[in-house]
mmCIF file of C-alpha atoms and ligand atoms in Angstrom:
data_model
loop_
_atom_site.group_PDB
_atom_site.id
_atom_site.type_symbol
_atom_site.label_atom_id
_atom_site.label_comp_id
_atom_site.label_asym_id
_atom_site.label_seq_id
_atom_site.Cartn_x
_atom_site.Cartn_y
_atom_site.Cartn_z
ATOM 1 C CA MET X 15 0.000 0.000 0.000
ATOM 2 C CA ILE X 16 1.172 3.518 -0.792
ATOM 3 C CA HIS X 17 1.367 5.874 2.201
ATOM 4 C CA GLN X 18 3.535 8.529 3.873
ATOM 5 C CA ASN X 19 3.835 7.123 7.374
ATOM 6 C CA ILE X 20 7.584 6.915 7.989
ATOM 7 C CA GLN X 21 7.133 5.435 11.447
ATOM 8 C CA ALA X 22 4.951 2.598 10.172
ATOM 9 C CA ALA X 23 7.579 1.848 7.518
ATOM 10 C CA ALA X 24 10.326 1.862 10.185
ATOM 11 C CA GLU X 25 8.323 -0.576 12.314
ATOM 12 C CA ALA X 26 7.886 -2.896 9.339
ATOM 13 C CA LEU X 27 11.645 -2.774 8.703
ATOM 14 C CA ASN X 28 12.293 -3.526 12.384
ATOM 15 C CA ARG X 29 10.092 -6.631 12.015
ATOM 16 C CA GLY X 30 12.248 -7.784 9.084
ATOM 17 C CA GLU X 31 9.819 -6.795 6.329
ATOM 18 C CA LEU X 32 10.606 -5.084 3.033
ATOM 19 C CA ILE X 33 9.325 -1.660 2.000
ATOM 20 C CA GLY X 34 9.224 0.554 -1.089
ATOM 21 C CA LEU X 35 11.683 3.423 -0.485
ATOM 22 C CA PRO X 36 11.674 6.735 -2.382
ATOM 23 C CA THR X 37 15.046 8.165 -3.364
ATOM 24 C CA GLU X 38 16.028 10.936 -5.763
ATOM 25 C CA THR X 39 17.163 8.406 -8.404
ATOM 26 C CA VAL X 40 14.608 5.587 -8.462
ATOM 27 C CA TYR X 41 12.518 3.788 -5.834
ATOM 28 C CA GLY X 42 14.280 1.067 -3.881
ATOM 29 C CA LEU X 43 13.101 -2.262 -2.463
ATOM 30 C CA ALA X 44 14.569 -1.819 0.998
ATOM 31 C CA GLY X 45 15.287 -4.069 3.959
ATOM 32 C CA ASN X 46 17.640 -4.466 6.926
ATOM 33 C CA ALA X 47 21.144 -4.852 5.471
ATOM 34 C CA LEU X 48 22.400 -6.650 8.583
ATOM 35 C CA ASN X 49 19.822 -9.439 8.498
ATOM 36 C CA GLU X 50 20.613 -12.266 6.043
ATOM 37 C CA PHE X 51 17.029 -13.517 5.951
ATOM 38 C CA VAL X 52 15.884 -10.075 4.885
ATOM 39 C CA VAL X 53 18.593 -9.899 2.229
ATOM 40 C CA ASP X 54 17.399 -13.277 0.896
ATOM 41 C CA LYS X 55 13.837 -11.958 0.740
ATOM 42 C CA ILE X 56 14.957 -9.096 -1.492
ATOM 43 C CA TYR X 57 16.615 -11.415 -4.013
ATOM 44 C CA THR X 58 13.540 -13.638 -4.004
ATOM 45 C CA LEU X 59 10.943 -10.892 -4.387
ATOM 46 C CA LYS X 60 12.912 -9.244 -7.204
ATOM 47 C CA ASN X 61 13.602 -12.628 -8.778
ATOM 48 C CA ARG X 62 17.198 -11.485 -8.986
ATOM 49 C CA PRO X 63 20.198 -13.820 -9.146
ATOM 50 C CA SER X 64 22.116 -13.727 -5.856
ATOM 51 C CA SER X 65 25.279 -13.140 -7.906
ATOM 52 C CA ASN X 66 24.120 -9.547 -8.421
ATOM 53 C CA PRO X 67 25.030 -7.531 -5.301
ATOM 54 C CA LEU X 68 23.033 -4.885 -3.435
ATOM 55 C CA ILE X 69 23.684 -1.242 -2.534
ATOM 56 C CA LEU X 70 23.919 -0.253 1.122
ATOM 57 C CA HIS X 71 22.017 2.956 1.954
ATOM 58 C CA THR X 72 22.782 5.094 4.968
ATOM 59 C CA TYR X 73 22.690 8.723 6.089
ATOM 60 C CA SER X 74 26.212 9.955 6.946
ATOM 61 C CA LEU X 75 29.901 9.431 6.256
ATOM 62 C CA GLU X 76 30.358 8.342 9.889
ATOM 63 C CA GLU X 77 27.837 5.569 9.238
ATOM 64 C CA VAL X 78 29.638 4.567 6.030
ATOM 65 C CA ALA X 79 32.855 4.301 8.047
ATOM 66 C CA LYS X 80 31.150 1.780 10.365
ATOM 67 C CA TYR X 81 30.783 -0.732 7.522
ATOM 68 C CA THR X 82 34.001 -0.203 5.540
ATOM 69 C CA THR X 83 37.690 -0.688 6.313
ATOM 70 C CA HIS X 84 38.908 2.469 4.629
ATOM 71 C CA ILE X 85 37.877 5.232 2.247
ATOM 72 C CA PRO X 86 40.495 6.131 -0.403
ATOM 73 C CA PRO X 87 41.246 9.888 -0.660
ATOM 74 C CA THR X 88 39.551 10.232 -4.053
ATOM 75 C CA ALA X 89 36.476 8.437 -2.771
ATOM 76 C CA PHE X 90 36.406 10.807 0.151
ATOM 77 C CA LYS X 91 36.538 13.790 -2.184
ATOM 78 C CA LEU X 92 33.689 12.434 -4.292
ATOM 79 C CA ALA X 93 31.642 11.643 -1.181
ATOM 80 C CA ASN X 94 32.112 15.158 0.149
ATOM 81 C CA THR X 95 31.060 16.646 -3.169
ATOM 82 C CA PHE X 96 28.108 14.474 -4.106
ATOM 83 C CA TRP X 97 26.629 13.002 -0.889
ATOM 84 C CA PRO X 98 23.830 13.025 -0.136
ATOM 85 C CA GLY X 99 23.190 12.343 -3.799
ATOM 86 C CA PRO X 100 23.110 9.926 -6.735
ATOM 87 C CA LEU X 101 26.643 8.583 -6.269
ATOM 88 C CA THR X 102 27.407 4.990 -5.255
ATOM 89 C CA LEU X 103 30.942 4.193 -4.114
ATOM 90 C CA LEU X 104 32.518 0.727 -4.072
ATOM 91 C CA LEU X 105 34.506 0.499 -0.841
ATOM 92 C CA PRO X 106 36.237 -2.361 1.031
ATOM 93 C CA LYS X 107 33.682 -3.886 3.398
ATOM 94 C CA ASN X 108 34.232 -4.999 6.962
ATOM 95 C CA ASN X 109 32.771 -8.042 8.755
ATOM 96 C CA LEU X 110 29.438 -6.410 9.547
ATOM 97 C CA ILE X 111 28.499 -6.682 5.879
ATOM 98 C CA THR X 112 27.876 -10.264 4.772
ATOM 99 C CA HIS X 113 28.862 -11.774 1.454
ATOM 100 C CA LYS X 114 25.140 -12.117 0.676
ATOM 101 C CA VAL X 115 24.947 -8.348 0.301
ATOM 102 C CA THR X 116 28.071 -8.090 -1.869
ATOM 103 C CA ALA X 117 27.645 -11.405 -3.760
ATOM 104 C CA GLY X 118 30.997 -12.589 -2.460
ATOM 105 C CA SER X 119 32.962 -9.429 -3.221
ATOM 106 C CA HIS X 120 35.184 -7.776 -0.617
ATOM 107 C CA LEU X 121 33.763 -4.447 -1.857
ATOM 108 C CA VAL X 122 30.445 -3.053 -0.744
ATOM 109 C CA ALA X 123 28.470 -0.511 -2.788
ATOM 110 C CA VAL X 124 27.379 2.405 -0.566
ATOM 111 C CA ARG X 125 25.238 5.449 -1.108
ATOM 112 C CA ILE X 126 23.657 8.289 0.880
ATOM 113 C CA PRO X 127 20.435 9.141 -0.962
ATOM 114 C CA ASN X 128 19.312 12.745 -1.239
ATOM 115 C CA HIS X 129 15.645 12.422 -0.388
ATOM 116 C CA PRO X 130 14.126 13.865 2.798
ATOM 117 C CA ILE X 131 11.908 10.840 3.460
ATOM 118 C CA ALA X 132 14.710 8.327 2.874
ATOM 119 C CA LEU X 133 17.062 10.299 5.123
ATOM 120 C CA GLU X 134 14.533 10.665 7.912
ATOM 121 C CA LEU X 135 13.761 6.963 7.770
ATOM 122 C CA LEU X 136 17.454 5.957 7.729
ATOM 123 C CA ARG X 137 18.199 8.185 10.730
ATOM 124 C CA SER X 138 15.402 6.554 12.704
ATOM 125 C CA LEU X 139 16.769 3.011 12.230
ATOM 126 C CA ASP X 140 19.497 1.090 14.088
ATOM 127 C CA PHE X 141 20.728 -0.504 10.866
ATOM 128 C CA PRO X 142 21.497 0.520 7.277
ATOM 129 C CA LEU X 143 19.247 -0.573 4.426
ATOM 130 C CA VAL X 144 20.035 -2.543 1.329
ATOM 131 C CA ALA X 145 17.940 -1.313 -1.551
ATOM 132 C CA PRO X 146 18.093 -2.446 -5.146
ATOM 133 C CA SER X 147 15.747 -0.689 -7.538
ATOM 134 C CA ALA X 148 12.161 -1.778 -6.799
ATOM 135 C CA ASN X 149 11.487 -3.599 -10.051
ATOM 136 C CA PRO X 150 11.402 -7.281 -10.919
ATOM 137 C CA TYR X 151 14.743 -8.339 -12.409
ATOM 138 C CA THR X 152 15.294 -6.905 -15.929
ATOM 139 C CA ARG X 153 12.292 -4.542 -15.824
ATOM 140 C CA ILE X 154 12.405 -0.731 -15.836
ATOM 141 C CA SER X 155 13.305 0.893 -12.506
ATOM 142 C CA PRO X 156 10.327 2.647 -10.864
ATOM 143 C CA THR X 157 10.364 6.429 -10.483
ATOM 144 C CA SER X 158 7.008 6.774 -8.695
ATOM 145 C CA ALA X 159 5.298 4.967 -5.822
ATOM 146 C CA GLN X 160 2.584 3.889 -8.263
ATOM 147 C CA MET X 161 5.109 2.085 -10.479
ATOM 148 C CA VAL X 162 6.321 0.149 -7.420
ATOM 149 C CA GLU X 163 2.745 -0.839 -6.619
ATOM 150 C CA ASP X 164 2.148 -1.830 -10.239
ATOM 151 C CA TYR X 165 5.102 -4.219 -9.969
ATOM 152 C CA PHE X 166 4.630 -5.706 -6.504
ATOM 153 C CA GLY X 167 1.018 -4.983 -5.462
ATOM 154 C CA ASN X 168 0.106 -6.613 -2.155
ATOM 155 C CA ALA X 169 3.520 -8.194 -1.712
ATOM 156 C CA LEU X 170 4.638 -4.796 -0.366
ATOM 157 C CA PRO X 171 2.331 -3.520 2.411
ATOM 158 C CA HIS X 172 4.478 -0.391 2.821
ATOM 159 C CA ILE X 173 5.424 1.767 -0.144
ATOM 160 C CA LEU X 174 6.503 5.180 1.112
ATOM 161 C CA ASP X 175 5.300 7.899 -1.201
ATOM 162 C CA GLY X 176 8.049 10.409 -1.923
ATOM 163 C CA GLY X 177 6.607 11.754 -5.157
ATOM 164 C CA ASN X 178 8.235 11.446 -8.557
ATOM 165 C CA CYS X 179 11.997 10.876 -8.346
ATOM 166 C CA SER X 180 13.797 14.102 -9.194
ATOM 167 C CA LYS X 181 16.678 12.423 -11.082
ATOM 168 C CA GLY X 182 14.806 9.517 -12.667
ATOM 169 C CA ILE X 183 17.766 7.254 -13.438
ATOM 170 C CA GLU X 184 19.974 5.210 -11.155
ATOM 171 C CA SER X 185 23.047 6.444 -9.309
ATOM 172 C CA THR X 186 26.481 6.564 -10.906
ATOM 173 C CA ILE X 187 28.636 3.748 -9.506
ATOM 174 C CA VAL X 188 32.319 4.504 -8.945
ATOM 175 C CA GLY X 189 35.004 2.073 -7.771
ATOM 176 C CA PHE X 190 38.751 2.545 -7.439
ATOM 177 C CA ASP X 191 41.894 0.936 -8.766
ATOM 178 C CA GLU X 192 44.385 2.149 -6.177
ATOM 179 C CA ASP X 193 43.116 5.725 -6.183
ATOM 180 C CA THR X 194 41.996 5.904 -9.847
ATOM 181 C CA PRO X 195 38.220 6.134 -10.259
ATOM 182 C CA ILE X 196 36.503 3.473 -12.349
ATOM 183 C CA ILE X 197 32.933 4.087 -13.543
ATOM 184 C CA TYR X 198 31.006 0.814 -13.119
ATOM 185 C CA ARG X 199 27.622 2.257 -14.080
ATOM 186 C CA GLN X 200 26.897 5.576 -15.767
ATOM 187 C CA GLY X 201 24.040 7.289 -13.998
ATOM 188 C CA ALA X 202 22.512 10.494 -12.678
ATOM 189 C CA ILE X 203 25.905 12.159 -12.156
ATOM 190 C CA SER X 204 27.715 12.611 -15.475
ATOM 191 C CA VAL X 205 31.168 11.186 -16.056
ATOM 192 C CA ASP X 206 32.310 14.775 -16.709
ATOM 193 C CA ALA X 207 31.166 15.857 -13.234
ATOM 194 C CA ILE X 208 32.971 12.896 -11.629
ATOM 195 C CA GLU X 209 36.136 13.719 -13.600
ATOM 196 C CA PHE X 210 35.944 17.375 -12.631
ATOM 197 C CA ILE X 211 36.356 16.310 -9.001
ATOM 198 C CA ALA X 212 38.363 13.096 -9.263
ATOM 199 C CA GLY X 213 40.430 13.421 -12.436
ATOM 200 C CA LYS X 214 40.482 11.062 -15.407
ATOM 201 C CA THR X 215 38.299 7.975 -14.987
ATOM 202 C CA LYS X 216 38.004 4.679 -16.781
ATOM 203 C CA VAL X 217 34.454 3.907 -17.881
ATOM 204 C CA LEU X 218 33.959 0.150 -17.526
ATOM 205 C CA ALA X 219 30.317 -0.404 -18.101
ATOM 206 C CA THR X 220 29.661 0.628 -21.661
ATOM 207 C CA VAL X 221 27.278 -1.470 -23.672
ATOM 208 C CA LYS X 222 29.722 -1.551 -26.592
ATOM 209 C CA GLU X 223 32.479 -3.168 -24.555
ATOM 210 C CA LYS X 224 29.971 -5.830 -23.433
ATOM 211 C CA VAL X 225 31.548 -5.764 -19.993
ATOM 212 C CA THR X 226 29.608 -7.983 -17.649
ATOM 213 C CA THR X 227 29.898 -6.096 -14.421
ATOM 214 C CA PRO X 228 27.346 -7.756 -12.188
ATOM 215 C CA GLY X 229 23.991 -6.164 -12.887
ATOM 216 C CA MET X 230 25.130 -4.560 -16.082
ATOM 217 C CA ALA X 231 23.977 -7.400 -18.286
ATOM 218 C CA PRO X 232 22.615 -5.846 -21.472
ATOM 219 C CA MET X 233 19.178 -7.295 -20.671
ATOM 220 C CA HIS X 234 18.197 -4.532 -18.308
ATOM 221 C CA TYR X 235 15.759 -1.657 -18.014
ATOM 222 C CA ALA X 236 13.464 -3.156 -20.608
ATOM 223 C CA PRO X 237 9.831 -2.503 -21.423
ATOM 224 C CA ARG X 238 7.897 -5.499 -22.756
ATOM 225 C CA THR X 239 6.949 -3.686 -25.928
ATOM 226 C CA ARG X 240 9.475 -3.800 -28.792
ATOM 227 C CA PHE X 241 11.788 -0.870 -28.102
ATOM 228 C CA LEU X 242 13.681 0.716 -30.985
ATOM 229 C CA ILE X 243 16.258 3.477 -31.276
ATOM 230 C CA VAL X 244 15.605 5.130 -34.634
ATOM 231 C CA GLU X 245 17.600 7.617 -36.698
ATOM 232 C CA ASP X 246 14.603 9.805 -37.397
ATOM 233 C CA ILE X 247 11.213 9.591 -35.669
ATOM 234 C CA LYS X 248 9.395 11.371 -38.488
ATOM 235 C CA ASN X 249 10.660 8.961 -41.131
ATOM 236 C CA TYR X 250 9.902 5.901 -39.039
ATOM 237 C CA ILE X 251 6.283 6.968 -38.533
ATOM 238 C CA HIS X 252 5.951 7.804 -42.229
ATOM 239 C CA GLU X 253 7.423 4.467 -43.323
ATOM 240 C CA ASN X 254 5.290 2.388 -40.920
ATOM 241 C CA PRO X 255 1.713 3.671 -41.234
ATOM 242 C CA HIS X 256 0.250 0.268 -40.285
ATOM 243 C CA LEU X 257 1.968 0.119 -36.872
ATOM 244 C CA SER X 258 0.742 1.481 -33.549
ATOM 245 C CA ILE X 259 3.742 3.414 -32.310
ATOM 246 C CA GLY X 260 4.681 4.961 -28.975
ATOM 247 C CA VAL X 261 7.096 7.861 -29.341
ATOM 248 C CA LEU X 262 9.446 9.188 -26.672
ATOM 249 C CA SER X 263 10.385 12.573 -27.981
ATOM 250 C CA MET X 264 12.650 15.491 -27.108
ATOM 251 C CA CYS X 265 10.560 17.831 -29.291
ATOM 252 C CA ASN X 266 7.162 17.508 -30.961
ATOM 253 C CA THR X 267 7.810 18.974 -34.350
ATOM 254 C CA PHE X 268 6.449 16.074 -36.368
ATOM 255 C CA LYS X 269 3.011 15.128 -37.677
ATOM 256 C CA THR X 270 1.359 12.170 -35.961
ATOM 257 C CA GLY X 271 -1.311 9.751 -37.076
ATOM 258 C CA PRO X 272 -4.177 8.086 -35.188
ATOM 259 C CA ASN X 273 -1.942 5.138 -34.225
ATOM 260 C CA VAL X 274 0.849 7.282 -32.847
ATOM 261 C CA PHE X 275 1.133 8.095 -29.141
ATOM 262 C CA VAL X 276 3.692 10.756 -28.320
ATOM 263 C CA VAL X 277 5.160 11.474 -24.895
ATOM 264 C CA LEU X 278 7.243 14.606 -24.718
ATOM 265 C CA LEU X 279 10.208 13.935 -22.414
ATOM 266 C CA THR X 280 11.131 17.598 -22.226
ATOM 267 C CA SER X 281 9.801 20.759 -23.759
ATOM 268 C CA ARG X 282 13.136 22.589 -23.543
ATOM 269 C CA LEU X 283 15.714 20.067 -24.769
ATOM 270 C CA ASP X 284 16.641 19.736 -21.115
ATOM 271 C CA LEU X 285 18.435 16.434 -20.441
ATOM 272 C CA GLU X 286 17.751 16.589 -16.687
ATOM 273 C CA GLU X 287 14.039 16.894 -17.377
ATOM 274 C CA ALA X 288 14.179 14.094 -19.961
ATOM 275 C CA SER X 289 15.968 11.903 -17.400
ATOM 276 C CA LYS X 290 13.298 12.592 -14.806
ATOM 277 C CA ASN X 291 10.539 11.550 -17.217
ATOM 278 C CA LEU X 292 12.152 8.700 -19.164
ATOM 279 C CA TYR X 293 11.283 5.581 -17.116
ATOM 280 C CA GLN X 294 7.745 6.658 -16.260
ATOM 281 C CA SER X 295 7.101 7.464 -19.899
ATOM 282 C CA MET X 296 8.478 4.074 -20.985
ATOM 283 C CA HIS X 297 6.283 2.404 -18.374
ATOM 284 C CA TYR X 298 3.218 4.364 -19.503
ATOM 285 C CA LEU X 299 3.675 3.550 -23.194
ATOM 286 C CA ASP X 300 4.445 -0.063 -22.259
ATOM 287 C CA GLY X 301 0.945 -0.285 -20.767
ATOM 288 C CA LEU X 302 -0.754 0.714 -24.048
ATOM 289 C CA ASN X 303 -0.061 -2.571 -25.882
ATOM 290 C CA LEU X 304 1.522 -0.935 -28.891
ATOM 291 C CA ASP X 305 3.536 -2.570 -31.675
ATOM 292 C CA CYS X 306 6.648 -0.660 -30.707
ATOM 293 C CA ILE X 307 8.101 2.250 -28.756
ATOM 294 C CA ILE X 308 10.616 4.429 -30.587
ATOM 295 C CA ILE X 309 13.140 7.013 -29.488
ATOM 296 C CA GLU X 310 16.069 8.902 -31.024
ATOM 297 C CA ARG X 311 19.473 8.909 -29.313
ATOM 298 C CA PHE X 312 20.115 11.695 -26.808
ATOM 299 C CA PRO X 313 22.987 14.116 -27.423
ATOM 300 C CA GLU X 314 26.195 12.471 -26.115
ATOM 301 C CA ILE X 315 26.848 15.171 -23.556
ATOM 302 C CA GLY X 316 26.554 15.145 -19.754
ATOM 303 C CA ILE X 317 23.909 12.691 -18.557
ATOM 304 C CA GLY X 318 22.870 12.210 -22.198
ATOM 305 C CA LYS X 319 25.554 9.474 -22.186
ATOM 306 C CA SER X 320 23.865 7.707 -19.253
ATOM 307 C CA LEU X 321 20.468 7.994 -20.930
ATOM 308 C CA ASN X 322 21.889 6.524 -24.153
ATOM 309 C CA ASP X 323 23.342 3.662 -22.131
ATOM 310 C CA ARG X 324 19.893 2.853 -20.726
ATOM 311 C CA ILE X 325 17.947 3.089 -23.981
ATOM 312 C CA THR X 326 20.601 1.005 -25.740
ATOM 313 C CA ARG X 327 20.212 -1.736 -23.143
ATOM 314 C CA ALA X 328 16.419 -1.548 -23.459
ATOM 315 C CA SER X 329 16.670 -1.890 -27.237
ATOM 316 C CA LEU X 330 19.061 -4.861 -27.080
ATOM 317 C CA VAL X 331 16.555 -7.150 -25.412
ATOM 318 C CA GLN X 332 14.551 -8.026 -28.488
HETATM 319 O O1 TXA G 16 20.135 4.788 -7.703
HETATM 320 C C1 TXA G 16 20.378 3.665 -7.267
HETATM 321 O O2 TXA G 16 21.524 3.231 -7.150
HETATM 322 C C2 TXA G 16 19.177 2.805 -6.849
HETATM 323 C C3 TXA G 16 18.501 3.441 -5.633
HETATM 324 C C4 TXA G 16 17.389 2.593 -5.095
HETATM 325 O O3 TXA G 16 19.471 3.737 -4.668
HETATM 326 N N1 TXA G 16 19.569 1.462 -6.607
HETATM 327 C C5 TXA G 16 19.938 0.607 -7.596
HETATM 328 O O4 TXA G 16 20.234 -0.660 -7.164
HETATM 329 O O5 TXA G 16 19.986 0.934 -8.770
HETATM 330 P P1 TXA G 16 20.330 -1.919 -8.126
HETATM 331 O O6 TXA G 16 20.503 -3.078 -7.232
HETATM 332 O O7 TXA G 16 19.160 -1.962 -9.042
HETATM 333 O O8 TXA G 16 21.654 -1.693 -8.915
HETATM 334 C C6 TXA G 16 22.835 -1.771 -8.194
HETATM 335 C C7 TXA G 16 23.987 -2.037 -9.082
HETATM 336 C C8 TXA G 16 23.926 -3.403 -9.715
HETATM 337 O O9 TXA G 16 24.300 -3.265 -11.064
HETATM 338 C C9 TXA G 16 24.971 -4.175 -8.928
HETATM 339 O O10 TXA G 16 25.551 -5.187 -9.683
HETATM 340 C C10 TXA G 16 25.964 -3.077 -8.576
HETATM 341 O O11 TXA G 16 25.158 -1.989 -8.295
HETATM 342 N N2 TXA G 16 26.700 -3.420 -7.356
HETATM 343 C C11 TXA G 16 26.235 -3.503 -6.111
HETATM 344 N N3 TXA G 16 27.178 -3.908 -5.250
HETATM 345 C C12 TXA G 16 28.289 -4.091 -5.989
HETATM 346 C C13 TXA G 16 29.594 -4.540 -5.675
HETATM 347 N N4 TXA G 16 29.945 -4.867 -4.439
HETATM 348 N N5 TXA G 16 30.490 -4.608 -6.703
HETATM 349 C C14 TXA G 16 30.128 -4.271 -7.969
HETATM 350 N N6 TXA G 16 28.895 -3.870 -8.326
HETATM 351 C C15 TXA G 16 27.988 -3.779 -7.356
HETATM 352 MG MG1 MG G 17 18.229 -2.127 -10.779
#
């Protein structure tokens, strides 16, 4: 059920239950990170392979220090710049974090979300939360409480309503080789912004390189409807008059037909706004039972690169 009662959600977490957690990136499926039974429940409910590790969520750097052995200087700089915010750091874990959370790795992924409800909830608990995105494995991450309910219905008695996620795509994941930053997942913070603070990075998780970082399998973030990246939306519609087509557009300067359903991702060519709207728009069009959903590539600048990563993965599924 969707509600705003933080205390009721905290009580459910204390009893070992899972909840839907709003963050600024996407909604999480959250539970007590220190309880292995709870961690198992998350993998089961998401239908996610246990080889794909979970992100630890907490509310302060002091808390992060409780679960890690050390924080490299560059990580510290990034944390100070971007936390609370859509940055996930891979740090060496200590014994409080089980291998169930990290899928056997000695590194734990940690993040301090920038959402008032998430922060208030985290501060009220005696344990950190693990929270993967609140979608069944391989489906689109939810960016509203309603999307979480659409996915899990009664299986989640507590879905905290924090409104529409302000970022709309997942956090950027950064690990370290010695002190050199490695981008494991492009996300809501652009690679340029990371590099501005931390110097030159190596981007591991590009679709082209087919790197199989856990969780970065190409089959990710996918609507059920055929999803196509096209060169030119106008031409595609013109050449396929017999198809019912969902269009995710950055501008609506083309003529549509009766079988064409257009969602404008942004009215101002604003990539942040497009990011905020992308997953919900995909989810909406996915519910219309169309022949296909089409989109043009985003400009390869700033978070446009992260958005292109996601739509490429979505288009690879078919
Ligand atoms: O924005 C986000 O990060 C959201 C919100 C809810 O915080 N969470 C999220 O979690 O996207 P999830 O589980 O859907 O994606 C986490 C990614 C996965 O690709 C996983 O493989 C990677 O993080 N990951 C987690 N722990 C890791 C580790 N120890 N080493 C390498 N990758 C890790
Ligand atoms: Mg996910």
